[in-house]
XYZ file of C-alpha atoms in Angstrom:
683
model
C 0.000 0.000 0.000
C 2.849 2.389 0.800
C 4.377 1.689 -2.632
C 1.054 2.635 -4.243
C 0.901 5.849 -2.210
C 4.437 6.773 -3.293
C 3.587 5.972 -6.903
C 0.431 8.098 -6.712
C 2.433 10.984 -5.269
C 4.947 10.711 -8.140
C 2.168 10.553 -10.765
C 0.440 13.588 -9.218
C 3.703 15.559 -9.364
C 4.232 14.513 -12.993
C 0.679 15.567 -13.950
C 1.154 18.917 -12.236
C 4.534 19.497 -13.912
C 3.217 18.541 -17.357
C 0.198 20.796 -16.854
C 2.585 23.683 -16.222
C 4.429 22.793 -19.469
C 1.159 22.887 -21.453
C 0.188 26.241 -19.942
C 3.643 27.683 -20.681
C 3.507 26.515 -24.325
C 0.078 28.047 -24.801
C 1.199 31.318 -23.191
C 4.215 31.512 -25.508
C 2.053 30.736 -28.579
C 4.165 27.693 -29.463
C 3.503 25.691 -32.637
C 0.294 23.601 -32.579
C 2.061 20.229 -33.084
C 4.275 20.945 -30.057
C 1.238 21.885 -27.887
C -0.726 18.816 -29.087
C 2.198 16.527 -28.188
C 2.414 18.086 -24.704
C -1.367 17.664 -24.197
C -1.167 14.034 -25.365
C 1.570 13.343 -22.786
C -0.502 15.122 -20.089
C -3.533 12.933 -20.865
C -1.353 9.814 -20.738
C -0.006 10.829 -17.315
C -3.562 11.507 -16.087
C -4.611 8.008 -17.171
C -1.630 6.496 -15.338
C -2.508 8.499 -12.209
C -6.149 7.342 -12.436
C -5.045 3.697 -12.704
C -2.879 3.990 -9.575
C -5.771 5.721 -7.734
C -8.064 2.802 -8.594
C -5.480 0.281 -7.379
C -5.051 2.158 -4.105
C -8.826 2.488 -3.667
C -9.231 -1.256 -4.207
C -6.391 -2.033 -1.801
C -7.934 0.171 0.894
C -11.643 -0.209 0.222
C -12.014 -3.924 -0.361
C -10.416 -4.943 2.917
C -12.369 -2.371 4.910
C -15.681 -3.177 3.167
C -15.223 -6.930 3.535
C -14.413 -6.619 7.248
C -17.468 -4.454 7.897
C -19.767 -6.714 5.874
C -18.471 -9.817 7.676
C -18.868 -8.144 11.101
C -22.417 -7.044 10.290
C -23.340 -10.589 9.257
C -21.891 -11.995 12.501
C -23.588 -9.397 14.723
C -26.937 -9.738 12.943
C -26.827 -13.516 13.410
C -25.803 -13.244 17.073
C -28.626 -10.823 17.865
C -31.259 -12.659 15.791
C -30.435 -15.982 17.447
C -30.324 -14.264 20.874
C -26.670 -14.901 21.727
C -26.707 -11.327 23.019
C -28.828 -8.204 22.611
C -28.636 -4.583 23.799
C -29.855 -4.234 27.395
C -33.152 -2.456 28.048
C -33.992 -2.784 24.361
C -37.623 -1.655 24.701
C -36.277 1.631 26.110
C -33.937 1.958 23.086
C -31.016 0.503 25.020
C -28.064 2.070 26.788
C -24.592 2.186 25.271
C -22.107 -0.297 26.678
C -24.671 -2.606 28.314
C -25.706 -5.985 26.866
C -27.822 -8.986 27.870
C -26.738 -12.538 27.071
C -29.576 -14.695 25.737
C -29.904 -18.486 26.181
C -27.165 -19.587 23.707
C -24.889 -16.739 24.803
C -25.288 -17.726 28.464
C -24.489 -21.332 27.566
C -21.324 -20.367 25.630
C -20.193 -18.109 28.483
C -20.895 -20.822 31.061
C -18.907 -23.352 29.010
C -15.964 -20.953 28.602
C -15.889 -20.245 32.354
C -16.264 -23.932 33.181
C -13.262 -24.767 31.022
C -11.329 -21.830 32.529
C -11.937 -23.290 35.998
C -10.808 -26.725 34.865
C -7.757 -25.495 32.926
C -6.478 -23.108 35.575
C -8.082 -23.532 39.010
C -8.316 -27.333 39.071
C -5.219 -28.262 37.054
C -3.031 -25.676 38.838
C -4.559 -26.272 42.292
C -5.500 -22.600 42.745
C -7.505 -21.079 45.602
C -10.790 -19.598 44.364
C -12.393 -16.629 46.119
C -15.532 -14.571 45.535
C -15.387 -10.972 46.779
C -17.951 -8.121 46.763
C -18.406 -5.840 43.760
C -18.825 -2.818 46.055
C -15.393 -1.721 47.294
C -14.611 0.886 50.001
C -12.750 3.960 48.767
C -9.721 3.338 51.009
C -8.951 0.062 49.189
C -8.983 1.697 45.759
C -7.101 4.693 47.113
C -4.289 2.337 48.133
C -4.286 0.584 44.750
C -4.070 3.898 42.886
C -7.439 3.627 41.133
C -8.979 6.698 42.813
C -6.186 8.959 41.581
C -5.068 7.343 38.347
C -7.829 5.174 36.824
C -8.704 7.753 34.192
C -9.092 8.316 30.473
C -8.764 11.693 28.758
C -12.102 13.157 27.701
C -13.107 16.063 25.472
C -16.549 17.666 25.360
C -18.627 19.156 22.580
C -18.436 22.826 23.584
C -22.077 23.427 22.657
C -23.950 20.237 23.628
C -21.664 18.995 26.434
C -21.481 15.456 24.966
C -18.289 13.680 26.060
C -15.906 11.753 23.818
C -12.753 9.819 24.568
C -9.960 11.993 23.202
C -7.583 9.255 22.024
C -10.413 7.469 20.196
C -11.219 10.609 18.183
C -7.569 10.992 17.183
C -7.272 7.281 16.376
C -10.446 7.355 14.249
C -9.207 10.420 12.374
C -5.841 8.800 11.571
C -7.389 5.472 10.509
C -10.017 7.187 8.333
C -7.350 9.233 6.572
C -5.192 6.171 5.990
C -8.071 3.997 4.784
C -10.165 6.400 2.706
C -8.187 9.498 1.722
C -6.347 8.854 -1.556
C -4.857 12.335 -1.674
C -2.531 12.101 1.324
C 1.156 11.763 0.535
C 3.366 8.888 1.627
C 5.007 11.290 4.095
C 1.641 12.229 5.630
C 0.651 8.558 5.833
C 3.914 7.817 7.658
C 3.210 10.686 10.076
C -0.297 9.375 10.840
C 1.062 5.861 11.415
C 3.653 7.297 13.783
C 0.914 9.103 15.722
C -1.017 5.830 16.043
C 2.111 4.074 17.303
C 3.021 6.601 20.023
C -0.442 7.916 20.944
C -0.573 6.060 24.259
C 2.506 7.976 25.378
C 0.992 11.409 24.635
C 0.564 13.824 27.529
C -2.746 15.642 27.959
C -1.247 18.692 26.247
C 0.197 16.697 23.316
C -3.122 14.944 22.696
C -4.984 18.270 22.760
C -2.442 19.824 20.400
C -2.861 17.023 17.835
C -6.662 17.299 17.969
C -6.363 21.037 17.223
C -3.669 20.569 14.564
C -5.858 18.119 12.619
C -9.022 20.191 13.093
C -10.905 17.314 14.743
C -14.455 18.248 15.782
C -17.352 16.515 17.564
C -18.406 13.527 15.368
C -22.140 14.086 15.748
C -22.386 17.876 15.438
C -19.033 19.055 14.019
C -18.908 21.549 16.904
C -15.527 22.533 18.412
C -14.147 20.408 21.258
C -12.826 21.333 24.691
C -9.261 20.657 25.769
C -8.758 17.081 27.056
C -9.092 16.438 30.786
C -8.952 13.286 32.965
C -12.206 11.445 33.709
C -12.259 8.720 36.387
C -13.811 5.538 34.978
C -15.117 4.097 38.254
C -18.799 4.130 39.215
C -18.987 5.889 42.585
C -21.475 4.974 45.293
C -21.859 5.261 49.052
C -21.942 2.395 51.546
C -24.671 2.617 54.159
C -27.610 5.026 54.499
C -25.645 7.973 55.902
C -23.608 8.450 52.731
C -20.495 9.072 54.810
C -18.604 5.978 53.605
C -17.703 6.420 49.920
C -17.182 3.373 47.744
C -16.960 2.294 44.132
C -18.116 -0.571 41.959
C -14.889 -2.493 41.476
C -13.053 -1.848 38.190
C -11.275 -5.219 38.507
C -11.492 -8.297 40.721
C -7.809 -8.388 41.708
C -7.974 -6.126 44.765
C -10.218 -8.601 46.601
C -7.457 -11.189 46.293
C -4.663 -8.839 47.411
C -6.443 -7.715 50.580
C -7.059 -11.377 51.492
C -3.438 -12.420 50.913
C -2.638 -12.947 54.598
C -5.546 -15.327 55.182
C -4.943 -17.168 51.910
C -1.243 -17.560 52.751
C -2.129 -19.166 56.098
C -4.824 -21.313 54.450
C -2.135 -22.577 52.062
C 0.056 -23.686 54.963
C 2.264 -20.579 54.758
C 3.868 -21.908 51.571
C 4.860 -20.164 48.347
C 4.276 -20.161 45.477
C 0.488 -20.308 45.366
C -2.206 -18.767 43.211
C -5.626 -17.345 43.995
C -8.287 -16.853 41.344
C -11.589 -15.053 41.024
C -14.345 -14.831 38.406
C -16.726 -11.911 38.725
C -18.265 -8.738 37.387
C -16.276 -5.529 36.995
C -17.502 -2.053 36.109
C -15.994 0.800 34.124
C -17.907 3.945 33.226
C -16.566 4.100 29.679
C -16.709 7.572 28.124
C -17.906 6.389 24.717
C -18.419 2.607 24.648
C -18.477 1.034 21.206
C -17.492 -2.112 19.305
C -20.252 -4.230 20.875
C -19.016 -6.711 23.486
C -15.439 -5.423 23.201
C -15.917 -2.191 25.162
C -18.702 -2.285 27.731
C -19.543 -0.768 31.104
C -20.173 -4.027 32.973
C -18.238 -7.167 32.109
C -16.929 -10.475 33.430
C -13.283 -10.821 34.411
C -11.418 -13.992 35.345
C -8.211 -13.099 37.156
C -5.333 -15.030 38.682
C -2.827 -13.686 41.200
C 0.154 -16.045 41.410
C 2.306 -15.171 44.440
C 5.975 -16.064 44.120
C 9.290 -15.423 45.830
C 10.869 -12.436 44.007
C 14.260 -14.161 44.258
C 13.037 -17.363 42.600
C 10.620 -17.043 39.678
C 11.336 -20.453 38.207
C 8.359 -22.772 37.631
C 8.419 -26.555 38.210
C 6.078 -27.224 35.254
C 7.680 -24.854 32.749
C 9.085 -27.790 30.753
C 5.481 -28.749 29.878
C 5.056 -25.574 27.788
C 8.678 -24.771 26.850
C 8.457 -26.393 23.384
C 5.332 -24.503 22.317
C 5.754 -22.281 19.265
C 3.366 -19.439 18.502
C 3.247 -15.837 17.318
C 5.034 -13.435 19.638
C 5.616 -9.703 19.172
C 8.499 -8.565 21.399
C 9.046 -4.840 21.898
C 12.228 -4.858 19.757
C 10.240 -6.070 16.723
C 7.554 -3.464 17.362
C 10.056 -0.615 17.626
C 11.831 -1.648 14.407
C 8.577 -1.877 12.403
C 8.614 -5.673 12.016
C 5.645 -8.038 12.341
C 4.942 -10.730 14.916
C 6.698 -14.021 14.212
C 6.778 -17.508 15.690
C 9.047 -18.062 18.689
C 9.758 -21.122 20.788
C 8.599 -20.193 24.285
C 11.537 -21.910 25.993
C 14.009 -19.970 23.851
C 12.180 -16.689 24.521
C 12.568 -17.232 28.269
C 16.185 -18.417 27.984
C 17.139 -15.303 26.003
C 15.376 -12.993 28.453
C 12.740 -11.856 25.937
C 10.222 -13.111 28.503
C 11.402 -12.037 31.958
C 11.075 -15.317 33.893
C 9.823 -18.905 33.826
C 6.639 -18.284 35.802
C 5.558 -15.502 33.456
C 6.475 -17.730 30.514
C 4.559 -20.670 31.972
C 1.361 -18.649 32.181
C 1.843 -17.295 28.649
C 2.008 -20.910 27.481
C -1.034 -21.944 29.489
C -3.041 -18.986 28.170
C -2.108 -19.979 24.597
C -3.311 -23.556 25.171
C -6.541 -22.318 26.779
C -7.449 -19.999 23.907
C -6.636 -22.514 21.173
C -8.689 -25.231 22.917
C -11.643 -22.827 23.017
C -11.550 -22.473 19.238
C -9.433 -19.356 18.691
C -7.476 -19.580 15.419
C -3.806 -19.867 16.443
C -2.756 -17.989 13.286
C -4.795 -14.998 14.465
C -3.492 -15.075 18.031
C -0.335 -13.288 19.116
C 1.380 -12.342 22.356
C 2.498 -8.709 22.265
C 5.005 -7.393 24.789
C 4.255 -4.004 26.318
C 6.503 -1.172 25.192
C 8.427 0.654 27.908
C 5.979 3.575 27.780
C 3.006 1.232 28.337
C 4.301 -0.477 31.477
C 3.822 0.740 35.017
C 7.084 1.749 36.690
C 6.909 -1.213 39.078
C 6.183 -3.902 36.460
C 8.965 -6.325 35.519
C 7.375 -7.466 32.230
C 3.922 -7.489 30.604
C 2.465 -9.368 27.622
C -1.010 -9.182 26.092
C -2.715 -12.059 24.322
C -4.202 -10.257 21.311
C -6.755 -11.860 19.009
C -7.361 -10.581 15.498
C -10.975 -9.731 14.690
C -12.780 -7.524 12.175
C -11.937 -4.623 14.507
C -8.197 -5.382 14.299
C -5.997 -6.869 17.036
C -7.907 -6.937 20.335
C -6.294 -7.287 23.760
C -8.152 -10.147 25.477
C -5.743 -11.371 28.176
C -3.071 -9.428 30.024
C -0.220 -11.402 31.625
C 1.915 -9.181 33.868
C 4.702 -9.533 36.401
C 3.551 -6.784 38.792
C 6.465 -7.265 41.227
C 5.460 -6.564 44.852
C 3.595 -3.308 44.175
C 0.075 -4.355 45.157
C 0.906 -6.089 48.435
C 3.270 -3.254 49.444
C 0.616 -0.622 48.693
C -2.035 -2.377 50.800
C 0.450 -3.108 53.601
C 1.335 0.564 53.799
C -2.255 1.804 53.661
C -3.813 -0.775 55.997
C -0.982 -1.115 58.489
C -1.158 -4.915 58.148
C 2.054 -6.576 56.891
C 1.281 -8.696 53.812
C 4.456 -10.757 53.802
C 5.726 -14.310 53.476
C 8.443 -16.162 55.354
C 11.203 -18.562 54.374
C 13.164 -20.714 56.807
C 16.912 -20.276 56.372
C 19.283 -23.213 56.158
C 21.643 -21.419 58.530
C 20.879 -18.539 60.909
C 22.381 -15.201 59.880
C 23.050 -12.079 61.912
C 21.120 -9.016 60.837
C 20.300 -5.598 62.224
C 16.582 -5.360 62.602
C 14.099 -2.692 63.504
C 12.243 -3.457 66.732
C 8.972 -1.622 67.330
C 7.388 -2.476 70.675
C 4.033 -0.807 71.340
C 3.277 -0.430 75.068
C -0.206 -1.880 74.944
C -1.167 -0.828 78.490
C -0.515 2.862 77.776
C -2.109 2.645 74.334
C -5.182 0.935 75.827
C -5.620 3.711 78.399
C -5.277 6.375 75.713
C -7.227 4.838 72.820
C -9.480 2.224 74.469
C -11.404 0.392 71.700
C -9.088 1.739 69.001
C -5.971 0.297 70.643
C -5.670 -2.574 68.125
C -5.788 -0.207 65.129
C -3.023 1.976 66.592
C -0.831 -1.031 67.511
C -1.129 -2.510 63.982
C -0.244 0.820 62.365
C 2.773 1.298 64.628
C 4.039 -2.212 63.914
C 3.631 -1.686 60.140
C 5.928 1.373 59.991
C 8.882 1.112 57.672
C 12.383 1.871 58.944
C 12.438 5.486 57.759
C 9.088 6.320 59.397
C 10.029 4.575 62.639
C 13.406 6.323 63.017
C 11.802 9.704 62.334
C 9.215 8.980 65.036
C 11.987 7.921 67.450
C 13.884 11.178 66.858
C 10.753 13.306 67.311
C 9.737 11.494 70.499
C 13.217 11.946 71.962
C 13.274 15.657 71.164
C 9.629 16.627 71.776
C 8.131 13.712 73.736
C 5.079 13.546 71.470
C 4.316 13.059 67.749
C 1.263 13.143 65.460
C 0.740 9.759 63.786
C -1.753 8.892 61.029
C -3.687 5.651 61.578
C -5.093 4.676 58.180
C -7.724 2.270 59.509
C -9.113 5.092 61.674
C -8.551 7.640 58.886
C -7.225 10.235 61.346
C -4.126 11.445 63.209
C -3.556 10.417 66.821
C -1.069 11.691 69.354
C 1.671 9.187 70.303
C 3.688 9.895 73.488
C 7.135 8.633 74.397
C 5.821 6.141 76.952
C 3.527 4.460 74.370
C 6.132 2.876 72.071
C 9.748 1.706 72.124
C 11.744 1.911 68.875
C 15.259 0.532 68.505
C 17.636 -1.340 66.237
C 19.021 -4.617 67.438
C 21.386 -7.223 66.102
C 20.003 -10.694 66.182
C 20.316 -14.017 64.482
C 17.431 -14.779 62.152
C 16.233 -18.238 61.283
C 13.858 -17.001 58.630
C 13.673 -14.444 55.852
C 10.621 -12.174 55.715
C 9.735 -10.704 52.307
C 6.886 -9.328 50.221
C 5.991 -11.741 47.379
C 5.891 -10.734 43.738
C 2.703 -11.257 41.768
C 2.269 -12.730 38.279
C -1.213 -11.734 37.084
C -3.051 -13.239 34.095
C -6.284 -11.226 33.627
C -8.946 -12.472 31.167
C -11.641 -10.302 29.559
C -14.250 -13.025 29.106
C -16.621 -10.985 26.910
C -13.805 -10.034 24.535
C -12.637 -13.638 24.248
C -16.192 -14.787 23.533
C -16.779 -12.157 20.832
C -13.510 -13.064 19.080
C -14.500 -16.728 19.373
C -17.808 -15.914 17.635
C -15.944 -14.301 14.727
C -13.360 -17.085 14.444
C -16.051 -19.788 14.421
C -18.475 -18.044 12.058
C -18.785 -18.940 8.399
C -21.262 -19.407 5.568
C -21.828 -22.185 3.072
C -24.222 -22.561 0.142
C -27.539 -24.308 0.571
C -28.132 -27.541 -1.316
C -29.983 -25.671 -4.052
C -27.242 -23.046 -4.140
C -29.671 -20.101 -3.981
C -28.604 -18.802 -0.584
C -25.744 -18.740 1.887
C -26.402 -20.502 5.200
C -24.723 -19.328 8.402
C -22.832 -21.755 10.610
C -20.936 -21.387 13.899
C -18.198 -24.025 14.013
C -17.830 -24.106 17.794
C -15.747 -26.939 19.263
C -18.008 -29.255 21.301
C -16.263 -27.906 24.423
C -17.955 -24.480 24.133
C -20.985 -25.160 21.915
C -24.159 -23.814 23.588
C -26.095 -26.996 22.804
C -24.161 -30.224 22.273
C -26.802 -32.132 20.368
C -30.239 -31.898 18.780
C -32.684 -34.793 18.523
C -35.012 -34.913 15.474
C -37.709 -37.456 14.686
C -37.437 -37.680 10.889
C -41.203 -37.295 10.524
C -44.054 -36.627 12.920
C -44.626 -40.129 14.132
C -45.518 -41.192 17.685
C -43.118 -44.136 17.620
C -40.190 -41.922 16.537
C -41.146 -39.223 19.036
C -41.152 -41.724 21.883
C -37.703 -42.935 20.841
C -36.514 -39.286 20.756
C -37.767 -38.787 24.317
C -35.861 -41.866 25.501
C -32.629 -40.490 23.960
C -33.349 -37.079 25.499
C -33.729 -38.620 28.943
C -30.436 -40.483 28.573
C -28.618 -37.324 27.420
C -30.019 -35.371 30.370
C -28.905 -38.070 32.810
C -25.267 -37.615 31.734
C -25.474 -33.813 31.729
C -25.411 -33.224 27.956
C -27.272 -30.091 26.851
C -29.597 -30.876 23.969
C -32.807 -29.859 22.257
C -35.672 -31.873 20.741
C -37.326 -30.516 17.598
C -40.537 -32.335 16.714
C -41.889 -29.654 14.364
C -43.048 -30.700 10.928
C -40.321 -28.657 9.234
C -38.120 -30.530 6.779
C -35.078 -32.198 8.316
C -32.770 -30.107 6.120
C -34.159 -26.851 7.496
C -33.883 -28.177 11.031
C -30.209 -28.973 10.416
C -29.661 -25.454 9.043
C -31.308 -23.878 12.102
C -29.093 -25.767 14.512
C -25.941 -25.206 12.430
C -26.584 -21.489 12.894
C -26.562 -22.058 16.668
C -23.301 -23.983 16.445
C -24.708 -27.350 17.579
C -22.007 -29.907 16.680
C -24.125 -33.090 16.507
C -27.668 -34.001 15.477
C -29.441 -37.298 16.124
C -32.142 -38.148 13.590
C -34.628 -40.813 14.677
C -35.762 -42.670 11.556
C -36.234 -46.131 13.049
C -37.213 -47.724 16.339
C -33.890 -49.602 16.584
C -31.225 -47.263 15.203
C -30.594 -43.571 14.521
C -28.219 -41.431 12.476
C -25.768 -38.969 14.013
C -24.785 -36.026 11.795
C -21.661 -33.908 12.333
C -22.118 -30.179 11.694
C -18.917 -29.220 9.826
C -18.530 -32.169 7.442
C -22.275 -32.957 7.326
C -21.213 -36.639 7.437
C -23.524 -39.126 9.154
C -23.084 -42.478 10.841
C -25.677 -44.997 11.936
C -25.688 -46.251 15.531
C -28.095 -48.283 17.597
C -30.728 -46.458 19.622
C -29.068 -47.562 22.863
C -25.604 -46.269 21.810
C -26.694 -42.796 20.637
C -26.473 -40.929 23.948
C -23.162 -42.572 24.823
C -21.553 -41.580 21.497
C -22.723 -37.953 21.786
C -21.555 -37.792 25.397
C -18.089 -39.099 24.458
C -17.664 -36.480 21.714
C -19.052 -33.630 23.849
C -16.687 -34.471 26.723
C -13.645 -34.840 24.458
C -13.245 -38.581 25.018
C -13.748 -39.234 21.284
C -13.324 -37.131 18.153
C -15.662 -37.255 15.170
C -12.871 -39.045 13.303
C -13.022 -41.770 15.958
C -16.800 -42.047 15.518
C -16.483 -42.067 11.720
C -14.017 -44.939 11.938
C -16.151 -46.941 14.381
C -19.679 -46.937 12.911
C -21.363 -47.565 9.537
C -21.618 -44.481 7.313
C -24.960 -43.085 6.219
C -25.645 -41.060 3.083
C -26.841 -37.519 3.910
C -27.346 -36.211 0.387
C -31.100 -36.435 0.548
C -31.685 -34.444 3.695
C -29.246 -31.518 4.017
C -30.379 -28.112 2.817
């Protein structure tokens, strides 16, 4: 495409130059043959320019049009078959809120069930379930109250808000995709803006919006300067309104604040992982892209606590030989594309920071591919330096390609000890782990000894809060307090759990440094955090599994979702071939057997032709269909190949169950049972 842009720029310059030649010849009253020859060359150059314009238009337009047409077909099918629909539809809906219908709920339930099996059960994780409503002090400690913001601009006349970076991104993409007149240099500039936009300051973002003349999309009115908007939904806890809180923007904080109890539950051993599935809430400025950017969504998050001095993983060898698309920061910075890496080599070379981070990258890859994500449209992109928090050791995103481009669906980050340190400092409760030493070693330690009798007399019921805060002081705070007490005899001390200052006197606490032999090492664990956006994964899964195929007559295209049996909303349909009491009774027997082994299924005893019934269930992604055409045997049809086998009535439920649970593949079934011709019944 860039070559075409450069060629178009050259042709435009040639046309302009030749036009000047023609005008000069006419002005100088040159001979007619000379003018005619110049005009002929000008027309030839114009034709060449027009041909390049058409090539560039085709290169840009076809891809964009095809993506939009495909997406519209997918979304129309999903909404028509009730996978999901806009919430509060009879009230014209509200942006960023969606309801899952019956098949959508089933797909989501299957994805979460497999997530539990793949991570919680196989990795022996500790599952928790914490409240959605979170007190302000917790999110103040985590940094969300001060920093969980996006930059917003407002229509200066209507007051409508827009996300500033989205407006700039849309402008750049529109220019690149639809404007044939921009030069190769301008295209390179716009691509550069897209690449570094996340690193723009508020002022730089505002300057670019003004430089490009970007206005409000709906009204074309001028926009305000960008300003930060906090994305959390605020609420108050209790009837008085005096205890502020927020709907949680992530599930992770519930795990961090419970670290101490989980550590003891786990026998005071590291490493261990805690996991949580739950709703999170973000008051998006301008939600769009369907399920990809919403205001309430399901997260599945893991916090793997590990010794910062030993981030090896005992099971890393199980994933070390995996090869898949990775996009390290060096390749991004040099303008290269993602390419296949061996995970073990990436860790050995330091491209991935450590084995534990690498292990979870491998496990995430296996999870997504098993769900049905196309491995050729899945990549792991490393965060650039300007994207990472200052405390993070390394971060990778599992990105899945969709009609919207590459979408971040899973973040896998080594967050160091930031979260536990932040909550320790704010709460006054040490969130630490211990390791027994092989040999005792002499160290100088800080000894803080609260005098509980004096503190009890002074603070009564609040004594415990004050004691915990005193004991949680770091060395710098404690030595400052010691100096102030020795010089003034009294010091003001903030107790975070009381949210106020208290007066500490010299007789209330003893602070000193002592040399002693330690038998154990006390440290704050690091955290490796894989965080899964379930709705985003599911939407990408819908796109990757969606396709069309011609009907038997060839007059129309039939939709089909090629879900793996693992995630299919319904595993099997049961059809009596014709409306016949004997066949219907046999169908009910099969249905009862399927229900007894927990296989989701649906009976269709309508008089519709069997071909149309197959087409209806293909559009729901049902992998298998049992057709009852005898009182002793049935056929089982596979969705993707449309092949059929004949099995006895008694074996039908068992075969479907084996395929649905992954104990058999369709190839196994095809090899084990007589084949049945399906030409007469498929649409």
